[in-house]
Coordinates of C-alpha atoms in Angstrom, one line a residue:
Chain A
M10 CA 30.1 78.0 -14.3
D11 CA 32.2 80.3 -16.3
K12 CA 35.6 81.1 -14.9
I13 CA 34.8 79.7 -11.5
G14 CA 37.9 78.5 -9.7
V15 CA 37.6 74.9 -8.5
L16 CA 40.2 73.2 -6.4
V17 CA 40.4 69.5 -7.3
T18 CA 42.1 67.7 -4.5
H19 CA 42.8 64.4 -6.2
K20 CA 43.4 63.1 -9.8
P21 CA 39.8 63.1 -11.1
L22 CA 37.9 60.8 -13.4
P23 CA 38.7 62.1 -17.0
Y24 CA 35.0 62.6 -17.6
L25 CA 34.7 64.9 -14.6
E26 CA 37.8 66.9 -15.5
Q27 CA 36.5 67.3 -19.1
E28 CA 33.1 68.4 -18.0
L29 CA 34.4 70.9 -15.4
T30 CA 36.6 72.4 -18.1
R31 CA 33.9 72.4 -20.7
R32 CA 31.6 74.3 -18.4
G33 CA 34.2 77.0 -18.0
C34 CA 35.7 76.2 -14.6
R35 CA 39.3 77.1 -13.9
L36 CA 40.9 74.0 -12.3
F37 CA 43.5 74.1 -9.6
R38 CA 45.1 70.7 -9.3
L39 CA 46.1 70.3 -5.7
W40 CA 47.3 66.7 -6.0
E41 CA 50.1 67.9 -8.4
S42 CA 51.7 69.8 -5.5
P43 CA 53.9 68.0 -3.1
E44 CA 52.1 67.6 0.3
S45 CA 54.3 70.1 2.0
R46 CA 53.4 72.9 -0.5
R47 CA 49.7 72.3 -0.6
L48 CA 48.5 75.0 1.8
E49 CA 50.7 77.5 0.0
F50 CA 49.2 76.4 -3.3
C51 CA 45.8 77.2 -1.8
R52 CA 46.8 80.6 -0.6
E53 CA 48.4 81.5 -3.9
N54 CA 45.2 80.8 -5.7
S55 CA 42.7 81.8 -3.0
S56 CA 41.4 84.8 -4.9
E57 CA 39.9 82.5 -7.5
I58 CA 38.9 79.4 -5.6
R59 CA 35.2 79.2 -4.9
A60 CA 34.7 75.5 -4.9
I61 CA 36.5 72.3 -3.8
V62 CA 36.0 68.9 -5.3
G63 CA 37.3 66.6 -2.7
N64 CA 37.4 62.8 -2.2
S65 CA 37.8 60.1 0.5
N66 CA 41.5 60.8 0.7
F67 CA 41.5 64.6 0.9
G68 CA 38.4 66.7 1.4
A69 CA 38.6 70.1 3.1
D70 CA 40.2 70.3 6.5
A71 CA 40.2 73.4 8.7
A72 CA 43.6 74.7 7.5
T73 CA 42.5 74.4 3.8
I74 CA 39.2 76.1 4.5
D75 CA 41.0 78.9 6.4
A76 CA 43.3 79.4 3.4
L77 CA 40.4 79.9 1.0
P78 CA 38.3 82.9 2.0
K79 CA 36.2 82.8 -1.2
L80 CA 35.2 79.2 -0.7
E81 CA 31.5 78.7 -1.1
I82 CA 31.0 74.9 -1.6
V83 CA 32.7 71.6 -1.1
A84 CA 31.4 69.0 -3.4
S85 CA 32.8 65.7 -2.3
F86 CA 33.4 62.9 -4.8
S87 CA 32.5 60.4 -2.0
V88 CA 29.6 59.6 0.3
G89 CA 31.8 59.6 3.4
L90 CA 32.6 63.1 4.7
D91 CA 35.1 62.3 7.4
K92 CA 37.7 64.3 5.6
V93 CA 35.6 67.5 5.5
D94 CA 35.5 69.7 8.6
L95 CA 31.7 70.0 8.7
P96 CA 31.4 72.3 11.8
K97 CA 33.9 74.7 10.2
C98 CA 31.9 74.7 6.9
K99 CA 28.7 75.4 8.9
E100 CA 30.4 78.2 10.7
R101 CA 31.6 79.8 7.5
G102 CA 28.3 79.2 5.6
I103 CA 30.1 76.9 3.2
R104 CA 27.8 74.3 1.5
V105 CA 28.8 70.6 1.5
T106 CA 27.5 67.9 -0.8
N107 CA 28.4 64.3 -1.2
T108 CA 27.4 61.3 -3.5
P109 CA 24.9 59.1 -1.7
D110 CA 22.8 56.4 -3.3
V111 CA 24.6 56.2 -6.7
L112 CA 27.4 54.2 -5.1
T113 CA 25.3 52.1 -2.7
D114 CA 25.0 49.1 -5.0
D115 CA 28.7 48.9 -5.9
V116 CA 29.7 49.1 -2.3
A117 CA 27.2 46.4 -1.3
D118 CA 28.2 44.2 -4.2
L119 CA 31.9 44.4 -3.2
A120 CA 31.1 43.6 0.4
I121 CA 29.5 40.4 -0.6
G122 CA 32.1 39.7 -3.2
L123 CA 34.9 40.2 -0.6
T124 CA 33.1 37.9 1.8
I125 CA 32.8 35.0 -0.7
S126 CA 36.4 35.6 -1.9
V127 CA 37.7 35.3 1.7
M128 CA 35.6 32.3 2.7
R129 CA 36.1 30.4 -0.5
R130 CA 39.7 31.6 -0.9
I131 CA 39.2 32.7 -4.5
P132 CA 42.5 34.7 -4.9
S133 CA 44.6 31.8 -3.7
A134 CA 42.5 29.4 -5.9
D135 CA 43.3 31.6 -8.9
K136 CA 47.0 31.6 -8.0
Y137 CA 47.0 27.9 -7.6
A138 CA 45.1 27.2 -10.8
R139 CA 47.6 29.3 -12.8
S140 CA 50.6 27.8 -11.1
G141 CA 50.7 24.4 -12.8
A142 CA 50.7 22.9 -9.3
W143 CA 47.1 21.7 -9.4
K144 CA 47.1 17.9 -9.2
K145 CA 44.2 15.7 -10.4
G146 CA 41.8 14.8 -7.6
E147 CA 43.3 17.2 -5.1
Y148 CA 41.0 19.7 -3.5
T149 CA 41.2 22.4 -0.9
L150 CA 38.5 22.6 1.8
T151 CA 37.2 26.1 2.3
T152 CA 34.1 27.1 4.2
R153 CA 30.5 27.8 3.2
F154 CA 29.1 31.3 3.0
S155 CA 25.4 30.6 2.6
G156 CA 23.5 30.5 5.9
K157 CA 26.3 32.1 7.9
R158 CA 25.2 34.8 10.4
V159 CA 26.0 38.3 9.0
G160 CA 26.4 41.2 11.4
I161 CA 26.4 44.7 10.0
L162 CA 27.8 47.8 11.8
G163 CA 25.5 50.6 10.7
L164 CA 22.2 49.9 9.0
G165 CA 22.1 52.9 6.7
R166 CA 21.8 52.8 2.9
I167 CA 24.8 50.7 2.4
G168 CA 24.1 48.4 5.4
L169 CA 20.6 47.8 4.2
A170 CA 21.8 47.0 0.6
I171 CA 24.3 44.5 2.1
A172 CA 21.6 42.9 4.2
K173 CA 19.3 42.5 1.2
R174 CA 22.0 40.7 -0.7
A175 CA 23.0 38.5 2.2
E176 CA 19.4 37.5 2.8
A177 CA 19.4 35.9 -0.7
F178 CA 22.1 33.6 0.6
D179 CA 19.9 32.6 3.5
C180 CA 22.1 34.5 6.0
P181 CA 20.4 35.5 9.2
I182 CA 21.0 39.3 9.6
S183 CA 21.9 41.2 12.7
Y184 CA 23.1 44.7 13.2
Y185 CA 24.4 47.4 15.5
S186 CA 23.3 51.0 15.2
R187 CA 23.0 54.0 17.4
S188 CA 19.3 53.1 17.8
E189 CA 17.1 50.2 16.8
K190 CA 15.6 50.4 13.4
P191 CA 12.1 49.2 12.2
H192 CA 13.4 45.9 10.6
P193 CA 11.7 43.0 12.3
N194 CA 13.6 40.5 10.3
Y195 CA 17.0 41.8 11.5
T196 CA 18.2 41.3 15.0
Y197 CA 19.4 44.4 16.9
Y198 CA 22.4 44.3 19.2
S199 CA 23.0 47.3 21.4
T200 CA 26.8 47.0 21.4
P201 CA 29.4 46.1 18.7
V202 CA 30.8 43.4 21.0
D203 CA 27.4 41.8 21.4
L204 CA 27.0 41.9 17.6
A205 CA 30.4 40.4 17.0
S206 CA 29.7 37.6 19.6
N207 CA 26.6 36.6 17.6
C208 CA 27.7 36.6 14.0
D209 CA 30.1 34.8 11.8
I210 CA 30.8 37.7 9.4
L211 CA 31.1 41.3 10.6
V212 CA 30.7 44.0 8.1
V213 CA 31.7 47.7 8.8
A214 CA 29.2 49.9 7.0
C215 CA 28.8 53.0 9.1
A216 CA 30.0 56.5 8.7
L217 CA 33.4 57.4 10.3
T218 CA 32.9 59.9 13.2
E219 CA 34.5 60.6 16.5
E220 CA 32.3 57.9 18.0
T221 CA 33.0 55.2 15.4
R222 CA 36.8 55.5 15.2
H223 CA 38.2 52.1 16.2
I224 CA 34.7 50.7 16.6
V225 CA 36.3 47.4 15.7
N226 CA 38.8 47.1 18.5
R227 CA 40.5 44.2 20.3
A228 CA 37.4 43.3 22.2
V229 CA 35.3 43.1 19.1
I230 CA 37.9 41.1 17.2
D231 CA 38.1 38.7 20.2
A232 CA 34.4 38.4 20.1
L233 CA 34.4 37.6 16.4
G234 CA 36.9 34.9 17.0
P235 CA 39.1 32.4 15.2
K236 CA 36.3 31.4 12.8
G237 CA 35.0 34.9 12.3
V238 CA 35.5 37.1 9.2
L239 CA 35.8 40.9 9.2
I240 CA 34.8 42.8 6.1
N241 CA 35.7 46.5 6.0
I242 CA 34.2 48.7 3.3
G243 CA 33.9 51.7 5.5
R244 CA 37.0 53.6 6.5
G245 CA 40.4 52.4 7.6
P246 CA 40.1 54.1 11.0
H247 CA 37.0 52.2 11.8
V248 CA 39.4 49.3 12.7
D249 CA 42.3 49.3 15.1
E250 CA 44.7 48.1 12.4
P251 CA 47.6 46.9 14.5
E252 CA 45.2 44.8 16.6
L253 CA 43.6 43.4 13.4
V254 CA 46.9 42.5 11.9
A255 CA 48.1 40.8 15.1
A256 CA 44.8 38.8 15.4
L257 CA 45.1 37.6 11.7
V258 CA 48.7 36.7 12.0
E259 CA 48.2 34.8 15.2
G260 CA 45.1 33.0 14.0
R261 CA 42.8 34.7 16.6
L262 CA 40.6 36.0 13.7
G263 CA 39.5 33.7 10.9
G264 CA 39.8 36.0 8.0
A265 CA 39.3 39.5 6.6
G266 CA 38.3 41.3 3.4
L267 CA 39.6 44.8 3.4
D268 CA 39.0 47.7 1.0
V269 CA 40.2 50.4 3.3
F270 CA 43.2 51.0 5.6
E271 CA 44.2 53.5 8.2
N272 CA 46.9 55.1 6.1
E273 CA 46.2 54.4 2.4
P274 CA 47.9 53.4 0.2
H275 CA 50.0 51.8 3.0
V276 CA 48.9 48.3 3.7
P277 CA 50.5 46.3 6.6
E278 CA 52.9 44.0 4.9
E279 CA 52.3 41.2 7.4
L280 CA 49.0 40.7 5.7
F281 CA 50.6 39.9 2.3
A282 CA 51.5 36.3 3.2
L283 CA 48.1 35.4 4.5
D284 CA 45.6 33.5 2.2
N285 CA 42.6 34.1 4.5
V286 CA 42.8 37.8 3.7
V287 CA 41.7 39.7 0.6
L288 CA 43.1 43.2 0.1
V289 CA 41.8 45.7 -2.5
P290 CA 42.9 49.3 -3.0
H291 CA 39.8 51.3 -2.0
V292 CA 37.7 50.2 -4.9
A293 CA 34.2 49.9 -3.4
S294 CA 32.8 52.5 -5.8
A295 CA 35.4 52.0 -8.5
T296 CA 33.3 51.1 -11.5
I297 CA 32.9 53.2 -14.7
E298 CA 29.2 53.3 -14.2
T299 CA 29.3 54.5 -10.6
R300 CA 32.2 57.0 -10.9
T301 CA 30.4 58.6 -13.9
A302 CA 27.2 58.9 -11.8
M303 CA 29.2 60.3 -8.9
A304 CA 30.8 62.8 -11.3
D305 CA 27.3 63.8 -12.5
L306 CA 26.2 64.5 -9.0
V307 CA 29.3 66.6 -8.3
L308 CA 28.7 68.6 -11.5
G309 CA 25.0 68.9 -10.7
N310 CA 25.6 70.1 -7.2
L311 CA 28.2 72.7 -8.3
E312 CA 26.0 74.0 -11.1
A313 CA 22.9 74.2 -8.9
H314 CA 24.9 76.2 -6.4
F315 CA 26.3 78.7 -8.8
L316 CA 22.9 79.1 -10.5
K317 CA 21.4 79.7 -7.1
K318 CA 19.2 76.6 -7.4
P319 CA 18.5 74.0 -4.6
L320 CA 21.4 71.6 -4.2
L321 CA 20.9 68.0 -5.2
T322 CA 22.6 66.2 -2.2
A323 CA 23.5 68.7 0.4
V324 CA 24.7 67.6 3.8
V325 CA 25.5 71.2 5.0
Chain B
M21 CA 5.0 -23.1 11.7
A22 CA 8.4 -21.8 12.6
T23 CA 10.3 -23.0 15.6
T24 CA 13.1 -21.0 17.0
T25 CA 16.1 -23.3 17.2
C26 CA 18.7 -22.5 19.8
T27 CA 22.1 -23.2 18.5
T28 CA 25.2 -23.4 20.5
N29 CA 26.9 -21.0 18.2
T30 CA 27.2 -17.2 18.9
P31 CA 24.3 -15.4 17.2
K32 CA 25.2 -14.1 13.8
I33 CA 26.1 -10.5 14.0
E34 CA 24.2 -8.7 11.3
E35 CA 26.6 -7.9 8.5
K36 CA 27.0 -4.5 7.1
P37 CA 26.0 -4.3 3.5
K38 CA 28.9 -4.4 1.1
V39 CA 29.7 -1.4 -1.0
L40 CA 32.4 -1.5 -3.6
V41 CA 34.8 1.4 -3.9
L42 CA 37.2 1.5 -7.0
Q43 CA 38.8 4.9 -6.3
R44 CA 41.0 5.8 -3.4
I45 CA 38.8 6.9 -0.5
N46 CA 40.0 9.6 1.9
A47 CA 40.0 9.2 5.6
Y48 CA 37.1 11.5 6.3
F49 CA 34.8 9.8 3.8
E50 CA 35.8 6.4 5.1
G51 CA 35.3 7.5 8.7
V52 CA 31.7 8.5 8.0
L53 CA 30.8 5.5 5.8
S54 CA 32.4 2.6 7.5
P55 CA 30.1 2.4 10.5
H56 CA 27.3 1.8 8.0
F57 CA 28.8 -0.3 5.3
D58 CA 31.5 -2.9 4.6
L59 CA 33.7 -1.0 2.2
I60 CA 35.3 -3.3 -0.4
K61 CA 38.3 -1.3 -1.5
A62 CA 39.7 -2.3 -4.8
D63 CA 42.8 -0.1 -4.5
E64 CA 43.9 -2.0 -1.4
S65 CA 44.1 -5.3 -3.2
S66 CA 47.2 -6.5 -5.0
L67 CA 45.0 -7.8 -7.8
P68 CA 44.5 -5.7 -10.9
I69 CA 40.9 -4.4 -11.1
P70 CA 39.5 -7.0 -13.6
A71 CA 40.8 -9.8 -11.5
F72 CA 39.6 -8.2 -8.3
L73 CA 36.1 -7.7 -9.8
S74 CA 35.8 -11.3 -11.0
T75 CA 37.2 -12.7 -7.8
H76 CA 35.4 -10.6 -5.2
C77 CA 32.6 -8.7 -6.7
R78 CA 30.2 -11.1 -8.3
H79 CA 27.7 -10.4 -5.5
I80 CA 28.3 -6.7 -5.1
R81 CA 25.1 -4.8 -5.3
A82 CA 26.3 -1.2 -4.7
L83 CA 29.2 0.8 -6.0
L84 CA 30.2 4.2 -4.5
V85 CA 31.8 6.7 -6.9
M86 CA 33.2 9.8 -5.4
A87 CA 35.4 11.9 -7.7
P88 CA 33.8 12.6 -11.2
I89 CA 36.9 11.1 -12.8
G90 CA 37.2 8.1 -15.2
T91 CA 34.3 6.4 -17.0
F92 CA 31.8 3.9 -15.5
G93 CA 30.1 2.1 -18.4
S94 CA 29.2 -1.1 -20.0
S95 CA 32.5 -2.9 -19.6
L96 CA 32.4 -2.3 -15.8
L97 CA 28.8 -3.2 -15.5
D98 CA 29.4 -6.5 -17.3
Q99 CA 31.8 -7.4 -14.5
L100 CA 29.3 -6.6 -11.8
P101 CA 26.3 -8.8 -12.5
S102 CA 24.6 -8.2 -9.2
L103 CA 24.9 -4.4 -9.3
G104 CA 21.7 -2.5 -8.5
L105 CA 23.0 0.9 -7.5
I106 CA 25.8 3.4 -8.3
A107 CA 25.8 6.0 -5.6
C108 CA 27.8 9.1 -6.6
T109 CA 28.8 11.9 -4.3
S110 CA 29.2 14.4 -7.2
A111 CA 26.4 16.5 -8.7
G112 CA 27.5 15.8 -12.3
V113 CA 27.3 12.2 -13.6
N114 CA 28.7 12.7 -17.1
H115 CA 31.4 10.1 -16.1
I116 CA 28.6 7.5 -15.6
D117 CA 27.0 5.8 -18.7
V118 CA 23.5 6.5 -17.4
D119 CA 21.9 4.8 -20.4
A120 CA 23.9 1.6 -19.9
C121 CA 22.8 1.6 -16.3
R122 CA 19.2 2.1 -17.1
K123 CA 19.3 -0.8 -19.6
R124 CA 20.6 -3.1 -16.8
S125 CA 18.2 -1.6 -14.2
V126 CA 21.1 -0.1 -12.2
A127 CA 19.9 3.0 -10.4
V128 CA 22.3 6.0 -10.3
T129 CA 22.1 8.5 -7.5
N130 CA 24.0 11.8 -7.2
A131 CA 24.6 14.6 -4.7
G132 CA 21.0 15.9 -5.2
E133 CA 20.9 19.5 -4.0
M134 CA 23.6 19.1 -1.3
F135 CA 26.2 21.0 -3.3
T136 CA 23.8 23.7 -4.5
P137 CA 24.4 26.5 -2.0
D138 CA 28.2 26.3 -2.3
A139 CA 28.1 26.1 -6.1
A140 CA 25.8 29.0 -6.3
D141 CA 27.9 31.0 -3.8
H142 CA 31.1 30.3 -5.8
T143 CA 29.4 31.3 -9.0
V144 CA 28.5 34.7 -7.5
G145 CA 32.0 35.1 -6.1
L146 CA 33.6 34.4 -9.4
L147 CA 31.2 36.9 -11.1
V148 CA 31.9 39.7 -8.7
D149 CA 35.6 38.9 -8.8
V150 CA 35.7 39.1 -12.6
L151 CA 33.7 42.3 -13.0
R152 CA 35.2 44.1 -10.0
R153 CA 38.7 42.7 -10.7
V154 CA 39.1 41.6 -7.1
V155 CA 41.8 39.0 -7.7
M156 CA 43.9 41.3 -9.8
A157 CA 43.4 44.2 -7.4
D158 CA 44.5 42.0 -4.5
R159 CA 47.7 41.1 -6.4
Y160 CA 48.2 44.8 -7.1
V161 CA 48.1 45.6 -3.4
R162 CA 50.4 42.7 -2.4
N163 CA 53.0 43.6 -5.0
G164 CA 53.3 47.2 -3.8
S165 CA 51.7 48.7 -6.9
W166 CA 49.2 50.8 -5.0
M167 CA 52.0 52.6 -3.3
L168 CA 54.2 52.9 -6.4
I169 CA 51.7 53.5 -9.2
G170 CA 48.5 54.8 -7.7
D171 CA 44.8 53.9 -8.1
Y172 CA 43.8 50.7 -9.7
P173 CA 41.9 50.8 -13.0
L174 CA 38.1 50.9 -12.8
G175 CA 36.0 47.7 -12.9
S176 CA 32.4 47.2 -14.0
K177 CA 29.3 47.3 -12.0
V178 CA 27.7 44.0 -11.0
S179 CA 24.3 45.2 -9.9
G180 CA 21.8 45.5 -12.8
K181 CA 23.8 43.4 -15.3
R182 CA 21.6 41.2 -17.4
V183 CA 22.2 37.6 -16.3
G184 CA 21.6 34.7 -18.7
I185 CA 21.6 31.3 -17.0
V186 CA 22.2 28.2 -19.1
G187 CA 20.4 25.4 -17.2
L188 CA 17.9 26.6 -14.6
G189 CA 18.2 23.6 -12.4
S190 CA 19.0 23.6 -8.7
I191 CA 22.3 25.5 -9.0
G192 CA 21.0 27.8 -11.7
S193 CA 17.9 28.8 -9.7
H194 CA 19.9 29.4 -6.6
V195 CA 22.3 31.7 -8.6
A196 CA 19.2 33.5 -9.9
K197 CA 17.9 34.1 -6.4
R198 CA 21.2 35.5 -5.3
L199 CA 21.7 37.8 -8.3
T200 CA 18.1 39.0 -8.2
A201 CA 19.1 40.6 -4.8
F202 CA 21.9 42.4 -6.8
G203 CA 19.2 43.9 -9.0
C204 CA 20.2 41.7 -12.0
P205 CA 17.3 40.8 -14.4
I206 CA 17.4 37.0 -15.0
S207 CA 16.9 35.2 -18.3
Y208 CA 17.6 31.5 -19.0
F209 CA 17.8 28.8 -21.5
S210 CA 16.6 25.3 -20.5
R211 CA 15.2 22.3 -22.3
A212 CA 11.8 23.7 -21.5
P213 CA 10.4 26.9 -19.9
K214 CA 10.0 26.7 -16.1
P215 CA 6.6 27.8 -14.9
N216 CA 7.8 28.1 -11.4
Y217 CA 9.9 31.1 -12.3
P218 CA 7.5 33.5 -14.1
S219 CA 9.7 36.6 -13.4
Y220 CA 12.7 35.1 -15.3
T221 CA 12.7 35.4 -19.2
Y222 CA 12.9 32.2 -21.1
F223 CA 14.9 31.9 -24.3
P224 CA 14.5 28.9 -26.6
N225 CA 18.2 28.7 -27.5
V226 CA 21.5 29.8 -26.1
L227 CA 22.3 32.2 -29.0
D228 CA 19.3 34.4 -28.3
L229 CA 20.0 34.2 -24.6
A230 CA 23.6 35.4 -25.2
R231 CA 22.4 38.3 -27.3
E232 CA 20.2 39.6 -24.5
S233 CA 22.7 39.0 -21.7
D234 CA 25.8 40.7 -20.2
V235 CA 26.7 37.6 -18.2
L236 CA 26.3 33.9 -19.1
I237 CA 26.2 31.5 -16.2
L238 CA 26.8 27.8 -17.1
S239 CA 25.1 25.6 -14.6
C240 CA 23.8 22.7 -16.7
A241 CA 24.8 19.0 -16.8
L242 CA 27.3 17.9 -19.5
T243 CA 25.5 15.7 -22.0
D244 CA 25.9 15.0 -25.7
E245 CA 23.5 17.9 -26.3
T246 CA 25.3 20.4 -24.1
R247 CA 28.9 19.6 -25.1
N248 CA 30.4 22.8 -26.6
I249 CA 27.1 24.6 -26.2
I250 CA 29.2 27.7 -25.8
N251 CA 30.8 28.2 -29.2
R252 CA 32.2 31.1 -31.1
D253 CA 28.8 32.3 -32.4
V254 CA 27.5 32.4 -28.8
M255 CA 30.5 34.3 -27.6
I256 CA 30.2 36.8 -30.5
A257 CA 26.5 37.3 -29.5
L258 CA 27.5 37.8 -25.9
G259 CA 29.8 40.6 -27.0
K260 CA 32.9 42.4 -26.1
D261 CA 31.9 43.4 -22.6
G262 CA 30.3 40.0 -21.9
V263 CA 31.4 37.6 -19.1
I264 CA 31.1 33.8 -18.9
I265 CA 31.0 32.0 -15.6
N266 CA 31.4 28.2 -15.7
V267 CA 30.9 26.0 -12.7
G268 CA 29.4 23.1 -14.7
R269 CA 31.9 21.1 -16.7
G270 CA 34.8 22.4 -18.8
A271 CA 33.4 20.7 -21.9
L272 CA 30.3 22.9 -22.0
I273 CA 32.6 25.4 -23.6
D274 CA 34.7 25.0 -26.8
E275 CA 37.8 25.7 -24.7
P276 CA 40.3 26.6 -27.5
E277 CA 37.7 29.0 -28.9
L278 CA 37.2 30.5 -25.5
V279 CA 40.9 31.3 -25.2
R280 CA 40.8 32.8 -28.7
C281 CA 37.7 34.9 -28.0
L282 CA 39.3 36.2 -24.7
K283 CA 42.5 37.0 -26.5
E284 CA 40.8 38.8 -29.4
G285 CA 38.4 40.7 -27.1
V286 CA 35.4 39.0 -28.6
I287 CA 34.2 38.7 -25.0
G288 CA 35.2 40.7 -22.0
G289 CA 36.1 38.1 -19.3
A290 CA 35.5 34.8 -17.7
G291 CA 35.3 33.1 -14.3
L292 CA 36.2 29.4 -14.7
D293 CA 36.1 26.7 -12.0
V294 CA 36.2 23.8 -14.5
F295 CA 38.3 22.9 -17.5
V296 CA 38.1 20.3 -20.3
N297 CA 41.1 18.4 -19.1
E298 CA 41.6 19.1 -15.4
P299 CA 44.0 19.7 -13.9
E300 CA 45.4 21.1 -17.1
V301 CA 44.5 24.8 -17.5
P302 CA 45.1 26.3 -21.0
E303 CA 48.4 28.1 -20.6
E304 CA 47.2 31.4 -22.3
L305 CA 44.5 31.7 -19.7
T306 CA 47.1 31.8 -16.9
H307 CA 48.5 35.1 -18.3
M308 CA 45.2 36.9 -18.7
E309 CA 44.0 39.6 -16.3
N310 CA 40.4 39.6 -17.3
V311 CA 39.8 36.0 -16.0
V312 CA 39.4 34.4 -12.6
L313 CA 40.4 30.7 -12.4
S314 CA 39.8 28.2 -9.6
D315 CA 40.7 24.6 -9.1
H316 CA 37.3 22.9 -9.3
R317 CA 36.5 24.0 -5.8
A318 CA 32.9 25.2 -6.2
V319 CA 31.7 22.7 -3.7
T320 CA 34.6 21.7 -1.5
T321 CA 33.4 22.8 1.9
P322 CA 33.0 20.6 5.0
E323 CA 29.3 21.5 5.0
S324 CA 28.8 20.1 1.5
F325 CA 30.8 17.0 2.1
K326 CA 28.9 16.3 5.3
N327 CA 25.6 16.7 3.6
V328 CA 26.5 14.7 0.5
L329 CA 27.8 11.8 2.6
E330 CA 24.6 11.8 4.6
L331 CA 22.6 11.7 1.4
A332 CA 24.8 8.9 0.0
I333 CA 24.2 6.9 3.2
A334 CA 20.5 7.5 2.9
N335 CA 20.5 6.4 -0.7
L336 CA 22.4 3.2 0.1
D337 CA 20.3 2.5 3.1
A338 CA 17.1 2.9 1.1
F339 CA 18.5 0.7 -1.7
F340 CA 19.5 -2.1 0.7
S341 CA 16.1 -1.9 2.4
G342 CA 14.3 -2.3 -0.9
K343 CA 13.0 1.3 -0.8
P344 CA 13.1 4.0 -3.5
V345 CA 16.4 5.9 -3.5
L346 CA 16.3 9.6 -2.6
S347 CA 18.3 11.3 -5.3
P348 CA 18.0 9.3 -8.5
V349 CA 19.5 10.9 -11.6
S350 CA 16.8 11.8 -14.0
C351 CA 17.7 10.5 -17.5

């Protein structure tokens, strides 16, 4: 990939940066420009930029694509492509790749981990155990996870991996999807509200599209109810965040485990005082093992493209 | 030939069997048990315990022990000459001198499998939270660092980690089932291999288990044999990326050595629900970021308590009816 100009939208994994450089790419570091200057930065370097490495925060929107006439491929360091203007890429003949499968396990692991952490209040247990306030014989009642009904929005790769894990905890599995899937052990519900009415823990595991924006709205939150728990390892905009915050603060929703937010890294401060909420900074794929595998996929896709070989994980 | 004599007295109401309680009993437990049993509460008497026992307890046949605190051994048994059953609502019975009980034909029952799902769940929760840094990441968000500093440092993948279980009993096997769904290969050390679990690899000692594991789960009973079973050699064998999860008893681990090994990077992290001298937590642990600590809450859910009380009632009922108890402790 000698001398190929690659626009990197976010601070990359050191391994990825090293490898791109080692293979001869010329890197243009978009994240180092202030937001207001970013389009200008693209235009200034447009004669060289033939590839974008984007992520879940910044992919390739219409304005960026328009500013880069030599752009041939967008290799996203993510599985979600809500930040890539796919129709525009199709129109321009720009290839788009993502990082499916390699992060499925991590995301599913975290979904279950967040669920247990919320229901058993592990962060506040940790705080309490460190505080010196723990008195002999005192205990805090939390609530059991095993056997609770788990409802999954979206039964794709990640949804299925979550279901597989939850089954090992004897949790009955139900789901909502655009269409029913051939899983006789899992109960299908044709609307998110029906799903939420019939589960104790609702997990968001679908792609973010026009249709699924705010799929978790007031009605779904009400249906989940004061004992229900919401787990979001999808995208912030899947959930109507102000409604979620109000429901948690007012006790109309039992708890939440959130990895994503509508306007990262902003997290509604009203949540900070709640101990029935666990908040993590978009870390569902954030392990050394998985990020390295994601980097390898990005590198593999870029190399395949510039060597005119079939792409590894093309979406467009 | 029996003749029924009518007396002019009111018929004798069947008395509830008497059950001695030496610890303070909470309202919930009392509410569930008192319809079935006449609870003799030592802590409500103005008499000191020895006097209470000699005055009121010569005919007591059953003792209920709730919190696994204190010691229940020969000196107590000597003061309860009619005792036939100690019914515990805990899983662990290391606070009961089981040998002394056996010698006096006093049965001991415990929580059976009632706590198992919650203990197994909490174990998995602690493991994910340690490897994926969930507790520290949650703190990072709440103190504004995500906004100010940026992305949180990477954690370590849970799926596929080699899990070594010390004690493949009820809790250990439920942990194994859960972590199998995370793609973790399971090995174990136990007093003897378990033919029911052919897909799990047996190791004849903890050292070998530690060498071949990324994670050690402690889910065995505390006995003389298992005290300090996790020592420095085991931790060295586990290695610098290794993680220990303890939901058994604090004394399964050489606690000062654990603190040293964590400090020195001999092992990578730990998730601890139990400590040698609860509620004391070694001060150095409270400053570490690669540990997750909890206040012995692996089983404190309403579901567990309801089930364990039902089992205690069933054990006591069986005993008082002369039937075999349901969850005897195996010696």
